[in-house]
mmCIF file of C-alpha atoms and ligand atoms in Angstrom:
data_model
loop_
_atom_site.group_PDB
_atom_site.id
_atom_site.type_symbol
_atom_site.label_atom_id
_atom_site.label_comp_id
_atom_site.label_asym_id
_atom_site.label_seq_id
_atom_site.Cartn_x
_atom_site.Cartn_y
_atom_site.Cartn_z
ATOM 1 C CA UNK A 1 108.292 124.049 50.610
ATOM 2 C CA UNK A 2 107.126 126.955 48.575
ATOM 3 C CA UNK A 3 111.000 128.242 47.766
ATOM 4 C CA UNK A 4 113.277 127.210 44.900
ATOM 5 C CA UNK A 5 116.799 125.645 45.578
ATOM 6 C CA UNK A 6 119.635 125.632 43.353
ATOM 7 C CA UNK A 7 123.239 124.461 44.279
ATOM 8 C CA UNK A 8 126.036 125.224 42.301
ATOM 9 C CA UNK A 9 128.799 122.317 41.555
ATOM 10 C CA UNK A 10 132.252 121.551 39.966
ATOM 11 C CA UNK A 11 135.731 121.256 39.622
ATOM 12 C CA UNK A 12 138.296 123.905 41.385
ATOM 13 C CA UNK A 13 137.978 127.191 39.891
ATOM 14 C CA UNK A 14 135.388 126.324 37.248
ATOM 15 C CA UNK A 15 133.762 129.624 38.270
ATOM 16 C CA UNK A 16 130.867 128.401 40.853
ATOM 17 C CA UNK A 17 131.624 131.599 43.291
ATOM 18 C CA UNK A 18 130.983 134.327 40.499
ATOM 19 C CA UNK A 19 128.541 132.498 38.927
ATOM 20 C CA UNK A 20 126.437 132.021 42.166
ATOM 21 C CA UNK A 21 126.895 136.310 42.808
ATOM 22 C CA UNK A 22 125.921 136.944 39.291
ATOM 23 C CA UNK A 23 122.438 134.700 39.203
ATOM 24 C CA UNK A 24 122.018 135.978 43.302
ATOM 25 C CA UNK A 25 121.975 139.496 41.441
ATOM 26 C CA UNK A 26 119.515 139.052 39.087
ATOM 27 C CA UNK A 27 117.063 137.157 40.839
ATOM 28 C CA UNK A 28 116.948 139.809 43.303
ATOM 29 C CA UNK A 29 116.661 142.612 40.925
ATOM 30 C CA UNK A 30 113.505 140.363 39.261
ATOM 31 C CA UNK A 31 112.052 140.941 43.002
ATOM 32 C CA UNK A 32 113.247 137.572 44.253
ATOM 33 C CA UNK A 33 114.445 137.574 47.971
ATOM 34 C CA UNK A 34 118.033 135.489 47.228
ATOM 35 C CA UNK A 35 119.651 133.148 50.065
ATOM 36 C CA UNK A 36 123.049 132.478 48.666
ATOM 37 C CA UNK A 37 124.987 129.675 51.430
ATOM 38 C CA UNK A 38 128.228 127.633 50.624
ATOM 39 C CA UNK A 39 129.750 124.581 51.867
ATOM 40 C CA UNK A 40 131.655 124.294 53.877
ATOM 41 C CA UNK A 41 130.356 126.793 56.059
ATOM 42 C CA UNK A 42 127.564 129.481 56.185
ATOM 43 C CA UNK A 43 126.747 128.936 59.500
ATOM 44 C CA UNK A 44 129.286 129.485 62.470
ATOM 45 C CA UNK A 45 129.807 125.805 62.907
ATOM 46 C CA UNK A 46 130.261 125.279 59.378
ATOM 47 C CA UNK A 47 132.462 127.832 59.593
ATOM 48 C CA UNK A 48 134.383 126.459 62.271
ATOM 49 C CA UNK A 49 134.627 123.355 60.184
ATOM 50 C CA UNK A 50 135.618 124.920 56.986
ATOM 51 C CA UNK A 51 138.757 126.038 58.872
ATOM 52 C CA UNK A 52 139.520 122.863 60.709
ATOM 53 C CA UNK A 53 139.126 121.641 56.970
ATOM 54 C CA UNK A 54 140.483 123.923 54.593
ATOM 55 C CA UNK A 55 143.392 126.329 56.450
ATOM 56 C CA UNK A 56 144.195 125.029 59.997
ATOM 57 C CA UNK A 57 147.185 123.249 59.893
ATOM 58 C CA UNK A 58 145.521 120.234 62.161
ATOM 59 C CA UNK A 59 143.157 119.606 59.042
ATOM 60 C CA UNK A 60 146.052 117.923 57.235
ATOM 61 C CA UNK A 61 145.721 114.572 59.892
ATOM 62 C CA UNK A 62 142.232 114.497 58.591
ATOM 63 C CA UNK A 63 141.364 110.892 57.748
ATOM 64 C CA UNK A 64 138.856 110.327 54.753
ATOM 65 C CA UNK A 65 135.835 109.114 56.692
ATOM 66 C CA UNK A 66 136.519 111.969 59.153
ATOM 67 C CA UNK A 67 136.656 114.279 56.520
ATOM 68 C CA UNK A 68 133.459 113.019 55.459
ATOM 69 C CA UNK A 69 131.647 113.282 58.390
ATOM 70 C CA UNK A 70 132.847 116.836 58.990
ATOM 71 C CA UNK A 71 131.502 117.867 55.633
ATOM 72 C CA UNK A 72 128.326 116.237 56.736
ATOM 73 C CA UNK A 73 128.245 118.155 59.696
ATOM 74 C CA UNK A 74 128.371 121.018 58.242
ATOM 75 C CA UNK A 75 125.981 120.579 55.733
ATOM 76 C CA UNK A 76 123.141 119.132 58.322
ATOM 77 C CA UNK A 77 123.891 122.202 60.611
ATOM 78 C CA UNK A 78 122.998 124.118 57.076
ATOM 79 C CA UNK A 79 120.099 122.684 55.965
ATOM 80 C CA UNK A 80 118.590 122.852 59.085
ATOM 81 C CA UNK A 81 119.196 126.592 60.226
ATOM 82 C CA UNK A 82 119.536 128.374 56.596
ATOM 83 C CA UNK A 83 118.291 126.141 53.872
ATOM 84 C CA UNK A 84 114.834 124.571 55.164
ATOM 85 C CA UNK A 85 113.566 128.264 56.723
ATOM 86 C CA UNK A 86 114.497 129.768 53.657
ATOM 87 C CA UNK A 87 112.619 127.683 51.240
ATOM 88 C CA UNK A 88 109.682 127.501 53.235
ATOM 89 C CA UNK A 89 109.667 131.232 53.002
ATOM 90 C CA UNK A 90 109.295 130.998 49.587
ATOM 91 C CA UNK A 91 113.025 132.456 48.923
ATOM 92 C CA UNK A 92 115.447 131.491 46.338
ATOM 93 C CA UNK A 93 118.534 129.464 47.870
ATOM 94 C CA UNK A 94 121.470 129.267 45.766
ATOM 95 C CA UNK A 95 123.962 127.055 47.372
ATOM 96 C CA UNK A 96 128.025 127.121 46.415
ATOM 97 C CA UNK A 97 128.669 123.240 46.412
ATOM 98 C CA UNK A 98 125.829 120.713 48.515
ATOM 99 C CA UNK A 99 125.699 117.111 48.816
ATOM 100 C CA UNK A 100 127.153 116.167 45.085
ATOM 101 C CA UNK A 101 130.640 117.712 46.297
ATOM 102 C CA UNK A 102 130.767 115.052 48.975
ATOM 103 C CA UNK A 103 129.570 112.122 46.133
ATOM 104 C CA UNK A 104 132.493 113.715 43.813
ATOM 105 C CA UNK A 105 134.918 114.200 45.688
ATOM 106 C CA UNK A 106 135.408 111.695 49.255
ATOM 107 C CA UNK A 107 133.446 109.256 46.892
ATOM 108 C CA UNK A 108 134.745 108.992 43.774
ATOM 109 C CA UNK A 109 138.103 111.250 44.052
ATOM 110 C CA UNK A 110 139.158 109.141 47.464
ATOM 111 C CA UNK A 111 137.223 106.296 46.846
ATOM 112 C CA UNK A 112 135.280 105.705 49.955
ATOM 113 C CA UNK A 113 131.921 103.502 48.807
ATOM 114 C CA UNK A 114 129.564 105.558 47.289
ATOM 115 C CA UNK A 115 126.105 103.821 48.327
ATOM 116 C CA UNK A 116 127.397 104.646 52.272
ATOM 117 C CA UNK A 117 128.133 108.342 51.285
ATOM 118 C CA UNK A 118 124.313 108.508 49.229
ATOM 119 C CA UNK A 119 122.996 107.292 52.921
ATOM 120 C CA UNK A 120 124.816 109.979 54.822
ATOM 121 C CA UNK A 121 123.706 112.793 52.643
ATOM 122 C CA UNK A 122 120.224 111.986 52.707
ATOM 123 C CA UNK A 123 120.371 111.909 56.799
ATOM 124 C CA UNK A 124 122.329 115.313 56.821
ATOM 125 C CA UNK A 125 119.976 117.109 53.562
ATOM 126 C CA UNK A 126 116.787 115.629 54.733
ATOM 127 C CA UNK A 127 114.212 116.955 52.843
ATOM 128 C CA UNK A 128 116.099 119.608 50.785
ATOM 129 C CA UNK A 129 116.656 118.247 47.955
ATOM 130 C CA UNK A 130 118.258 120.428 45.113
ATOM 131 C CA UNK A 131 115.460 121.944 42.445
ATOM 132 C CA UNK A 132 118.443 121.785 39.997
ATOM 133 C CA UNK A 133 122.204 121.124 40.231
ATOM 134 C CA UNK A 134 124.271 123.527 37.904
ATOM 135 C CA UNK A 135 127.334 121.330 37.030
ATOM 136 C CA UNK A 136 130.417 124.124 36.045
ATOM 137 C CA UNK A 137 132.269 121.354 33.846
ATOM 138 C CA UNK A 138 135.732 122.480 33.059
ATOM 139 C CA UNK A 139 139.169 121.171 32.176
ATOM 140 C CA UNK A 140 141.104 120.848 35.546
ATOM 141 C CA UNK A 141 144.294 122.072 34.268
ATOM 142 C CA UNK A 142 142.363 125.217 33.135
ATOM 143 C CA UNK A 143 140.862 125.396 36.596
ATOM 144 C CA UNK A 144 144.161 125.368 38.235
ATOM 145 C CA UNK A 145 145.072 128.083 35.713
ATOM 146 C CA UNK A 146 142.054 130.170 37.048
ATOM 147 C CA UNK A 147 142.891 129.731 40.362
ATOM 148 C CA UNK A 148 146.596 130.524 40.264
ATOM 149 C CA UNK A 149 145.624 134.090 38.653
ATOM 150 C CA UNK A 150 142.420 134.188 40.980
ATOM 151 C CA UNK A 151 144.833 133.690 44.203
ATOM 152 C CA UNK A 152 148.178 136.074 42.934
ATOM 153 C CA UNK A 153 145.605 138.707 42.840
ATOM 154 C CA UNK A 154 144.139 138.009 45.933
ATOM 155 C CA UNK A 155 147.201 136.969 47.554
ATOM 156 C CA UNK A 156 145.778 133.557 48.686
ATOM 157 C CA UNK A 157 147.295 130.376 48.015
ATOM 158 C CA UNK A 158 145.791 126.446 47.435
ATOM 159 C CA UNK A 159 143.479 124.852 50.588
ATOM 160 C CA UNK A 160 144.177 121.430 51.460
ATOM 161 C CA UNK A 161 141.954 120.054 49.258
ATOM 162 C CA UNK A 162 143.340 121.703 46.232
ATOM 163 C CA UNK A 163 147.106 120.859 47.093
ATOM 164 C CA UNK A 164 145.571 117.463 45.861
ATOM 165 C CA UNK A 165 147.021 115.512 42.651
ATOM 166 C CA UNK A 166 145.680 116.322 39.799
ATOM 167 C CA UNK A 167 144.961 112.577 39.075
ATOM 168 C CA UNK A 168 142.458 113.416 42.114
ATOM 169 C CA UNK A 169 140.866 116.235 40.761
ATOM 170 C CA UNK A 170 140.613 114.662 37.322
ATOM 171 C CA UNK A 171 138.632 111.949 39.279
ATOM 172 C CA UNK A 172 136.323 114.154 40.876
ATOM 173 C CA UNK A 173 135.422 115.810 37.673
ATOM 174 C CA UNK A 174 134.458 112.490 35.891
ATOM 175 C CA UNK A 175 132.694 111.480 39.296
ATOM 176 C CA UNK A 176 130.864 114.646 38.477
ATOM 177 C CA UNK A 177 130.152 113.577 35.014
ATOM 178 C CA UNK A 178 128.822 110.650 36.559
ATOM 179 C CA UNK A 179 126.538 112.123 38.713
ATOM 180 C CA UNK A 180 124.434 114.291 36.238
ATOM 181 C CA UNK A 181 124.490 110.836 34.080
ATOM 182 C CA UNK A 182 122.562 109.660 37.113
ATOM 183 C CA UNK A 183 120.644 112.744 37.922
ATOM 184 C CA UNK A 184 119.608 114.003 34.310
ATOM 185 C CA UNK A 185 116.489 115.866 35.508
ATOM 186 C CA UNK A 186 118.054 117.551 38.121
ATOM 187 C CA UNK A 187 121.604 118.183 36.839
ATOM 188 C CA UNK A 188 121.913 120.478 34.031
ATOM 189 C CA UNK A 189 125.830 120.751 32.635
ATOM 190 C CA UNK A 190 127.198 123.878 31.780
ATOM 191 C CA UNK A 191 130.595 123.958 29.338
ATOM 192 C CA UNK A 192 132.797 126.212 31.672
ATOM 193 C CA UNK A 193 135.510 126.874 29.157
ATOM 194 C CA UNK A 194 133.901 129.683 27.803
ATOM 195 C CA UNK A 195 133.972 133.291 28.612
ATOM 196 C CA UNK A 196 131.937 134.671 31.665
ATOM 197 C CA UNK A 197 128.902 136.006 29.818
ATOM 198 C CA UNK A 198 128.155 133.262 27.643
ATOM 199 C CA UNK A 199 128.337 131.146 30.845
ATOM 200 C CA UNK A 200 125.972 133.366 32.742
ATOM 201 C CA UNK A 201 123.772 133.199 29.396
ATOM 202 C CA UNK A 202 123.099 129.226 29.360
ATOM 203 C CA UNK A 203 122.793 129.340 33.507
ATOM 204 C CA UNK A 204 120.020 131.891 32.852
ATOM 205 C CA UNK A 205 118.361 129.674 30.426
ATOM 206 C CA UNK A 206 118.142 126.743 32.613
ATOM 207 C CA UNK A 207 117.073 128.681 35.857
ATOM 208 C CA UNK A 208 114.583 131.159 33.715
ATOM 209 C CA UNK A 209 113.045 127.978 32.165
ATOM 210 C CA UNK A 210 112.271 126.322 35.925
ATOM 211 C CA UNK A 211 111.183 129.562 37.411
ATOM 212 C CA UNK A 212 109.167 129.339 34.352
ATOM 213 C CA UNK A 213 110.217 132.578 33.342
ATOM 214 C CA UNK A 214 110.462 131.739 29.836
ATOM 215 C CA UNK A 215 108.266 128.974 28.351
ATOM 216 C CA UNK A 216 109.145 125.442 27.495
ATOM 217 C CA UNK A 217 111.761 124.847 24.508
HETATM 218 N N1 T5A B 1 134.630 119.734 49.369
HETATM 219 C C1 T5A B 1 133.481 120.434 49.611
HETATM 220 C C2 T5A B 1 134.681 118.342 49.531
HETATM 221 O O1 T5A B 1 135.737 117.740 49.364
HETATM 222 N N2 T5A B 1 133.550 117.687 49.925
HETATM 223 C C3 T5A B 1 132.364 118.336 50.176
HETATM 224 O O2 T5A B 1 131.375 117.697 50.544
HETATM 225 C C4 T5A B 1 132.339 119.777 50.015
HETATM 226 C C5 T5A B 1 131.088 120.528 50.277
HETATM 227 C C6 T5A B 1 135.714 123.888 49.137
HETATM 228 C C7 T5A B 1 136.570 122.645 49.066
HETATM 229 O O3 T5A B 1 135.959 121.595 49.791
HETATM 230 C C8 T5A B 1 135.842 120.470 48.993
HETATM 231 C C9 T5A B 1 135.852 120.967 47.572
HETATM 232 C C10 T5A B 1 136.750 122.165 47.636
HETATM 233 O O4 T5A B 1 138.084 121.742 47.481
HETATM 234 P P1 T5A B 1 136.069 126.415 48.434
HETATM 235 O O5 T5A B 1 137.131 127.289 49.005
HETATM 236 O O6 T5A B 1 134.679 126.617 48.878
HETATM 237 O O7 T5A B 1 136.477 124.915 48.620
HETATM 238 O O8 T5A B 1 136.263 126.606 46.952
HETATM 239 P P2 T5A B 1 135.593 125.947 45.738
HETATM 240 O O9 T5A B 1 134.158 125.681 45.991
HETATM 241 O O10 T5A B 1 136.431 124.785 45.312
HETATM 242 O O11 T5A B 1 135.678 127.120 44.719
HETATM 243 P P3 T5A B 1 136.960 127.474 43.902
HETATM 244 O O12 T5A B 1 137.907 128.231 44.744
HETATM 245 O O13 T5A B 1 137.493 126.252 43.251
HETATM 246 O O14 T5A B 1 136.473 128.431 42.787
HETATM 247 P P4 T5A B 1 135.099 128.628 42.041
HETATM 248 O O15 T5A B 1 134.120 129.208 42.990
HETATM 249 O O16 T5A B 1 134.685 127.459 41.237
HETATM 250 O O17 T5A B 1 135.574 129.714 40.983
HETATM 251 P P5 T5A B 1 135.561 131.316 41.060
HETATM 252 O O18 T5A B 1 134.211 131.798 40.737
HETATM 253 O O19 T5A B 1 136.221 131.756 42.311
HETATM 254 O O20 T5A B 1 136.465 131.599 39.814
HETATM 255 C C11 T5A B 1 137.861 131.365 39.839
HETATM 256 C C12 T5A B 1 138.557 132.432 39.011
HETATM 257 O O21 T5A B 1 138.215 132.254 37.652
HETATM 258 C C13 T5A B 1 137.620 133.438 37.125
HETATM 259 C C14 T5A B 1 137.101 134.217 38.312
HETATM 260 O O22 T5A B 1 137.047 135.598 38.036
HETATM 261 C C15 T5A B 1 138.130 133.866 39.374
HETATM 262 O O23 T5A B 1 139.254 134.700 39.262
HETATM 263 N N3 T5A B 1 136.560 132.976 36.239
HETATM 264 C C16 T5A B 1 136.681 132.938 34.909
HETATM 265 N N4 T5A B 1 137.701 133.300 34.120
HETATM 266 C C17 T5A B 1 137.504 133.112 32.785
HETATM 267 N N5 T5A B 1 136.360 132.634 32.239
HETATM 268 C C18 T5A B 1 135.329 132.269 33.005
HETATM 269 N N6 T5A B 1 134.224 131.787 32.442
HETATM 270 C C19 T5A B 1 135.467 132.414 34.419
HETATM 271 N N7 T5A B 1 134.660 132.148 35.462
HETATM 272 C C20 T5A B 1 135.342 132.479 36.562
#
């Protein structure tokens, strides 16, 4: 596939949406063509399942291997009509959360075993496999803090999943941790607890540097 694919992870509100709108931006004033997709959703069965998962009061009998599979779902039904196409156009995809959510959070946060959940993903991603996986570390307290201002503003309130303890989401950020320990050539960790344009700044560096915009450190 001649396209690049970058997926965007993290904790809650460690800034993944506006991060993934501000590097969609400048690729495509560089003359890229952009694909931005997020998961759950960004097709309309993954949008179906985002609701069932997220907002619809039925999600909260989800079980956690349900859960899983739903997330699998709607990542397969992704890959397949938006993400594959896409790349073998030659386009940019920049993807808000991919496989490494499910690892992070129904692996490590609920503990289902991770080995079975490695063997899912690589059914439902097939061969689209992430170029490189921008991990958004932050403090989940501070992410919560985000989030709280993020949602009086926009007068949303907390999904399912982010009604979660914080013990949970405290797992699911060193399950994260993990996961670029096992990954180092395709996970590059970003320090989220810094202000928006210094963020943006060391993003750019990584993604200039495998565009090979910018030569080699
Ligand atoms: N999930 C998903 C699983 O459990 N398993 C899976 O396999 C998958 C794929 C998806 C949920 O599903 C779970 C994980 C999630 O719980 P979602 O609605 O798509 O949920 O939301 P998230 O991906 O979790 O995104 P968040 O809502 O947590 O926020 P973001 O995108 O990380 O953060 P963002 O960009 O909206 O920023 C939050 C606020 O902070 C500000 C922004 O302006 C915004 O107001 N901000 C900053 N403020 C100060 N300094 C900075 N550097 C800032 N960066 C952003």
């Amino acid at each position: 596939m001649r396209g690049f694919f970058i997926t965007f992870e993290g904790p809650e509100g460690s800034g993944k949406s506006t991060h993934v709108a501000r590097l969609a931006k400048r690729l495509n004033t560089l003359g890229y063509e952009v694909v931005i997709a997020r998961e759950p959703g960004g097709t309309v069965v993954g949008e179906a399942i985002r609701d069932v998962l997220q907002h619809d009061k039925r999600g909260e009998q989800v079980l956690p291997e349900t859960e899983t599979l739903l997330f699998m779902a709607s990542r397969a039904q992704l890959v397949r009509s938006v993400i594959i196409p896409a790349l073998r156009r030659g386009a940019c995809v920049i993807c808000d959360r991919f496989a490494d959510s499910t690892i992070a959070y129904q692996g490590y946060g609920r503990g289902l075993d991770i080995k079975s959940l490695l063997k899912l993903n690589n059914f439902a991603i097939g061969e689209a496999v992430p170029d490189v996986t921008i991990l958004l570390d932050l403090d989940v307290k501070r992410g919560f803090q985000r989030l709280k201002q993020r949602n009086r503003k926009k007068k949303t309130s907390h999904d399912r999943i982010e009604r979660e303890s914080i013990v949970f989401h405290q797992k699911v950020r060193r399950g994260y941790l993990k996961l670029a320990g096992m990954y180092p050539k395709r996970f590059r960790t970003i320090d989220a607890d810094r202000n928006i344009d210094s963020v943006d700044k060391s993003i750019w560096k990584v993604i200039a540097k495998r565009l090979g915009r910018i030569r080699e450190e």
